[in-house]
CSV table of C-alpha atoms in Angstrom, one decimal:
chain,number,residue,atom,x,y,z
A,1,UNK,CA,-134.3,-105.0,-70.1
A,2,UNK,CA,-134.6,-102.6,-67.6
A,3,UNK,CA,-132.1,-100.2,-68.0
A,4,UNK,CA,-132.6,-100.4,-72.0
A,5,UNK,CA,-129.2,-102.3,-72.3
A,6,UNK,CA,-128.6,-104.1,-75.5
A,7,UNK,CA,-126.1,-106.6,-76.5
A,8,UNK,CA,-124.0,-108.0,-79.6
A,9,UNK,CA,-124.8,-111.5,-79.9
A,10,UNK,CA,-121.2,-113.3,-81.8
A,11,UNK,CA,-122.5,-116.7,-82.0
A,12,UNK,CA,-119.3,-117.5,-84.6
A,13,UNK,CA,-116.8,-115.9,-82.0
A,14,UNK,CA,-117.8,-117.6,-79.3
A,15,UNK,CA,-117.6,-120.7,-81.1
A,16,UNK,CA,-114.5,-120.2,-82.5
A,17,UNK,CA,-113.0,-118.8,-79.0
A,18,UNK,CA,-115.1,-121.7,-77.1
A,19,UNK,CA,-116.6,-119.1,-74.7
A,20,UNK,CA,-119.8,-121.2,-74.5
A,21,UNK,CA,-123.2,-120.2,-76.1
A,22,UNK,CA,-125.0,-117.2,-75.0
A,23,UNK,CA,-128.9,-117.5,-73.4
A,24,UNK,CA,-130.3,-115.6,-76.0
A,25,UNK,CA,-133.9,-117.2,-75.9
A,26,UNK,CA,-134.3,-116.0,-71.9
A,27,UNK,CA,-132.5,-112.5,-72.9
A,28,UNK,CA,-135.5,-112.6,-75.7
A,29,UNK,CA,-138.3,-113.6,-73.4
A,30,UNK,CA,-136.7,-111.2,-71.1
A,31,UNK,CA,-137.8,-108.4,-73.3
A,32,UNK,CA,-133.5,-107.4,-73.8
A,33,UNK,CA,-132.9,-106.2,-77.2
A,34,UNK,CA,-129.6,-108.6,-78.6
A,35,UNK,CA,-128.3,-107.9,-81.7
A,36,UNK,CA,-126.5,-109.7,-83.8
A,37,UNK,CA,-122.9,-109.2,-84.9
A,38,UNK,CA,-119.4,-111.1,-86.1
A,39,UNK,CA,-116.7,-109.5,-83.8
A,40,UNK,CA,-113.3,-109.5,-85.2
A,41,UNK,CA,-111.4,-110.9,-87.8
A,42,UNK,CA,-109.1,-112.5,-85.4
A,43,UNK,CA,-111.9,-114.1,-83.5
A,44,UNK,CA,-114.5,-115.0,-86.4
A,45,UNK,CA,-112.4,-115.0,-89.6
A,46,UNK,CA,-115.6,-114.0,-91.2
A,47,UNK,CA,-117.6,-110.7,-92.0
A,48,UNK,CA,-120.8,-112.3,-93.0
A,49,UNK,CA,-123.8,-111.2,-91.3
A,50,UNK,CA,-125.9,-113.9,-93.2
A,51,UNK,CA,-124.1,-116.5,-91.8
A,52,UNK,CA,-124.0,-115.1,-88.7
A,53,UNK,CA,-127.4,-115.3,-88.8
A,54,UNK,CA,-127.6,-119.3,-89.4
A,55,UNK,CA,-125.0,-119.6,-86.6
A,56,UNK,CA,-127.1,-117.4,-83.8
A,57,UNK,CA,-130.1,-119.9,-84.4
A,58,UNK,CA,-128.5,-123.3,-85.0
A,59,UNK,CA,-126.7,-122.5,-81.8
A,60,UNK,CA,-129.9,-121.5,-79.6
A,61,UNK,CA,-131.1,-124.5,-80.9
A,62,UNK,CA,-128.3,-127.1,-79.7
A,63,UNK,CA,-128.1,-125.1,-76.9
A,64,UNK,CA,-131.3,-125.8,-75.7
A,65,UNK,CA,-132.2,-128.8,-77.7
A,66,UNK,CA,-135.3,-127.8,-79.4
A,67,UNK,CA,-135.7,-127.0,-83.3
A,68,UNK,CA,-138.4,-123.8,-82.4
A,69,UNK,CA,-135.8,-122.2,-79.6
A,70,UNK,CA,-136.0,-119.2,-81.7
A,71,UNK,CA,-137.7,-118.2,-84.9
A,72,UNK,CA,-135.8,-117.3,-87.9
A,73,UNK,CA,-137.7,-114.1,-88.1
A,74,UNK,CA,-136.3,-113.4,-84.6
A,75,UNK,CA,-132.9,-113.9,-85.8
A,76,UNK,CA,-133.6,-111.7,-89.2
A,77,UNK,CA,-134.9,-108.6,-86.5
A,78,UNK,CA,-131.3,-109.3,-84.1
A,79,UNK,CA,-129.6,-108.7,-87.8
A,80,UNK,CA,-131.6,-105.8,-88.6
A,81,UNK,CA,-133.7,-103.8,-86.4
A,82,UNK,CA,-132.3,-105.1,-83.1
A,83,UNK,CA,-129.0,-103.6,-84.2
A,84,UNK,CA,-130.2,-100.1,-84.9
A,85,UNK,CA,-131.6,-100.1,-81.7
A,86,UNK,CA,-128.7,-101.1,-80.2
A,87,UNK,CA,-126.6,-98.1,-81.5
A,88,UNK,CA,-130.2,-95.8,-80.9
A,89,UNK,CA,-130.2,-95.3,-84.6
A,90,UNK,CA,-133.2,-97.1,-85.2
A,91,UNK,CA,-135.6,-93.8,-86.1
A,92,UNK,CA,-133.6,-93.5,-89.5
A,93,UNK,CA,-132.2,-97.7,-90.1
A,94,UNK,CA,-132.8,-101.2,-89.2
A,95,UNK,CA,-136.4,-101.3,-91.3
A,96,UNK,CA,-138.3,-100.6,-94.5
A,97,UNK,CA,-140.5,-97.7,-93.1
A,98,UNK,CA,-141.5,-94.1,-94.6
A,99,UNK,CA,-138.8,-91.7,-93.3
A,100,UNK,CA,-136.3,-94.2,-92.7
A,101,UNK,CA,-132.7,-94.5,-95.0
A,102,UNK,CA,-133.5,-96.9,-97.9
A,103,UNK,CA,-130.8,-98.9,-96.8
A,104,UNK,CA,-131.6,-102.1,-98.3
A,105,UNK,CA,-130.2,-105.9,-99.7
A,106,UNK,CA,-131.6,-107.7,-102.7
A,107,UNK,CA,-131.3,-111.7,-102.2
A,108,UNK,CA,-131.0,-113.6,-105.4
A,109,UNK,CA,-133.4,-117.0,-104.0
A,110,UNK,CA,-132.4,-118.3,-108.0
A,111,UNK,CA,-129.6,-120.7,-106.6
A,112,UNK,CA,-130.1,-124.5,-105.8
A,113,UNK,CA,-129.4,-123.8,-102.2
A,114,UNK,CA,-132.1,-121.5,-101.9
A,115,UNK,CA,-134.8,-123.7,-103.4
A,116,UNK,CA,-137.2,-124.7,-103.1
A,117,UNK,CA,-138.6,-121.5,-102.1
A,118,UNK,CA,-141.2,-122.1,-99.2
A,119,UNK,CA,-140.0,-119.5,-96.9
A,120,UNK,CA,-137.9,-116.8,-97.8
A,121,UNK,CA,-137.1,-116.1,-93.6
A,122,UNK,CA,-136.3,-119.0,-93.0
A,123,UNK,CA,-133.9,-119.1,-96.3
A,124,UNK,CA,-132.6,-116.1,-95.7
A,125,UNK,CA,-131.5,-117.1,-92.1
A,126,UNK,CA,-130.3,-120.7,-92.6
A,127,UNK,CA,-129.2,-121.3,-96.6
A,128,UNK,CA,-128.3,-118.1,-97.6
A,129,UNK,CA,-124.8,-116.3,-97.4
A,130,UNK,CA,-123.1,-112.9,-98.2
A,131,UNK,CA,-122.4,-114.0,-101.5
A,132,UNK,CA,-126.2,-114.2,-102.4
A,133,UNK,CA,-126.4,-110.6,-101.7
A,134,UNK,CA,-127.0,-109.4,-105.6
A,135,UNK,CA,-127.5,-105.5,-104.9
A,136,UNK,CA,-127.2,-103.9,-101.8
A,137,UNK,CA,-128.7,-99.7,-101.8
A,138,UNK,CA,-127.3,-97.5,-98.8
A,139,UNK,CA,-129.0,-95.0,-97.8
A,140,UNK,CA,-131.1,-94.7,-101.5
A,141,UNK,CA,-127.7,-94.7,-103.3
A,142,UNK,CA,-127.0,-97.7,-105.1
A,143,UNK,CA,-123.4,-99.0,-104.0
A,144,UNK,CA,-123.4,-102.6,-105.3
A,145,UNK,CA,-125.3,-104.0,-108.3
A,146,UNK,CA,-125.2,-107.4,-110.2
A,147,UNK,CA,-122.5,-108.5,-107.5
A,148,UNK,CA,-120.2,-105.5,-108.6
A,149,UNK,CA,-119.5,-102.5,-105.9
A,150,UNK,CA,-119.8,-99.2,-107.7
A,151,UNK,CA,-118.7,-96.8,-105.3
A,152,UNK,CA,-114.9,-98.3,-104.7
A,153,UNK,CA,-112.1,-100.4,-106.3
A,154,UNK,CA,-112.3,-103.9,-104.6
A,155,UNK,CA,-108.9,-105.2,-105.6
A,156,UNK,CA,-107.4,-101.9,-104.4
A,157,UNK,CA,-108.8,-101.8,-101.3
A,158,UNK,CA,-107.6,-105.5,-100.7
A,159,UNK,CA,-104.6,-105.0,-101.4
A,160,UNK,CA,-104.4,-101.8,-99.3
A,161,UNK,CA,-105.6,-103.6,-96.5
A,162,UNK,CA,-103.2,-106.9,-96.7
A,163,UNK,CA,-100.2,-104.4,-97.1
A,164,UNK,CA,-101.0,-102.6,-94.1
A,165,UNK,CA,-102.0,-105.7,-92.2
A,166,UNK,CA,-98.8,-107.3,-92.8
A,167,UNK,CA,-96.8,-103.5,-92.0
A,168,UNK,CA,-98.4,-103.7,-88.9
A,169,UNK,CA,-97.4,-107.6,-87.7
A,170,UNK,CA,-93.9,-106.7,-88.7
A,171,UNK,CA,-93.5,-103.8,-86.7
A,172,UNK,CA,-95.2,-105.2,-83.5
A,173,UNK,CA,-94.7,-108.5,-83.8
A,174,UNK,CA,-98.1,-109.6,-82.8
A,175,UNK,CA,-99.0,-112.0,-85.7
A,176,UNK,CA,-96.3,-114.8,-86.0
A,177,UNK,CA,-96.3,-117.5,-88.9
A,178,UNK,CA,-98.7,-119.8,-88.0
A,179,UNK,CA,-97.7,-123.9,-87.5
A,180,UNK,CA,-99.7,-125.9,-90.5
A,181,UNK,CA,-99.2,-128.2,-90.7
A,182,UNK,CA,-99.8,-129.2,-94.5
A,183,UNK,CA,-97.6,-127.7,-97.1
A,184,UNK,CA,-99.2,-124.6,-98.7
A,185,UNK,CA,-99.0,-124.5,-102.5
C-alpha cells in the first residue's frame, strides 16, 4: 500500500493451476488496491469477468471460513474501479462519474437465476455470468445490443482466431493432443 502497488487478483487461475488462494481480505484492510482479472486462456479457460467475480469471493470466503470475508460490493469495485486504478486510468474508467468514458454493461436480472431480486450486488457478483450481459456501451458508443455485437463479425473473428491458434501449435509444437479420455463425438 505504500508504494501505491496494485495487483491482479486470478482467483480461477490459481485454482485451476492450484497455486493456493491469495490473502485478499488483509491486502484489503491493508489499504492495497487488488484488482480483479482471469489471466490466460491456458490457465483459466474462461474470459468472464462475472464469474470471476463469484470465484474472488467464494474463495476469500473458504479461505478464511467466514461467509462476510469480503462484501460483494468489494468484489464488484476489484472488477471495476480497482482495475482502472491499477493501470492509472481511473480519471477517465472504472465508474459512472461526470467526465469519465460511458463505458458501461446492462444486466438483464429477468432470468430464474437472478431472482428473486433482493440485491442486485450481490446478484451481480455470485449468480450472474457473461452471458447475462444484454448491452454493453464503450466509451458512449454502443458496441453490443440485445446480445448481438455491432461493431464486428463474431463468427469471423472465431474462426480467425482458432485458425491461427492451431497455425501456431503446428509450427511450435507447444500444444499437443490432449489424453481424454472419453471418445469425442
Amino acid at each position: 500500500a505504500r508504494t501505491g502497488t496494485s495487483v491482479s487478483h486470478n482467483p480461477c487461475c490459481n485454482m485451476k493451476l492450484g497455486s493456493g488462494a491469495a490473502k485478499i481480505r488483509e491486502m484489503l484492510d491493508h489499504g492495497v488496491n487488488v484488482a480483479l482479472g482471469t489471466d490466460g486462456g491456458p490457465s483459466n479457460n474462461d474470459y468472464d469477468l462475472l464469474r470471476e467475480m463469484k470465484h474472488a469471493a467464494l474463495l476469500q470466503t473458504l479461505r478464511k471460513l467466514d461467509p462476510m470475508a469480503i462484501r460483494a460490493e468489494e468484489v464488484l469495485e476489484m472488477a471495476t474501479i480497482n482495475g482502472a486504478r491499477a493501470l492509472m486510468i481511473d480519471n477517465m474508467v472504472g465508474s459512472i462519474e461526470k467526465g469519465k468514458r460511458a463505458d458501461i454493461i446492462v444486466v438483464d436480472y429477468w432470468q430464474p437465476h437472478l431472482r428473486p431480486l433482493n440485491n442486485p450486488i450481490a446478484h451481480l457478483v455470485f449468480s450472474a455470468t457473461g452471458l447475462d450481459v444484454k448491452h454493453s456501451i464503450i466509451d458512449g458508443k454502443l458496441v453490443m445490443y440485445n446480445r448481438e455485437i455491432l461493431t464486428f463479425n463474431v463468427d469471423k473473428v472465431l474462426e480467425e482466431a482458432d485458425k491461427a491458434a492451431y497455425e501456431l501449435y503446428s509450427r511450435t509444437g507447444i500444444c499437443k493432443e490432449p489424453d481424454i479420455i472419453w471418445p469425442v463425438i
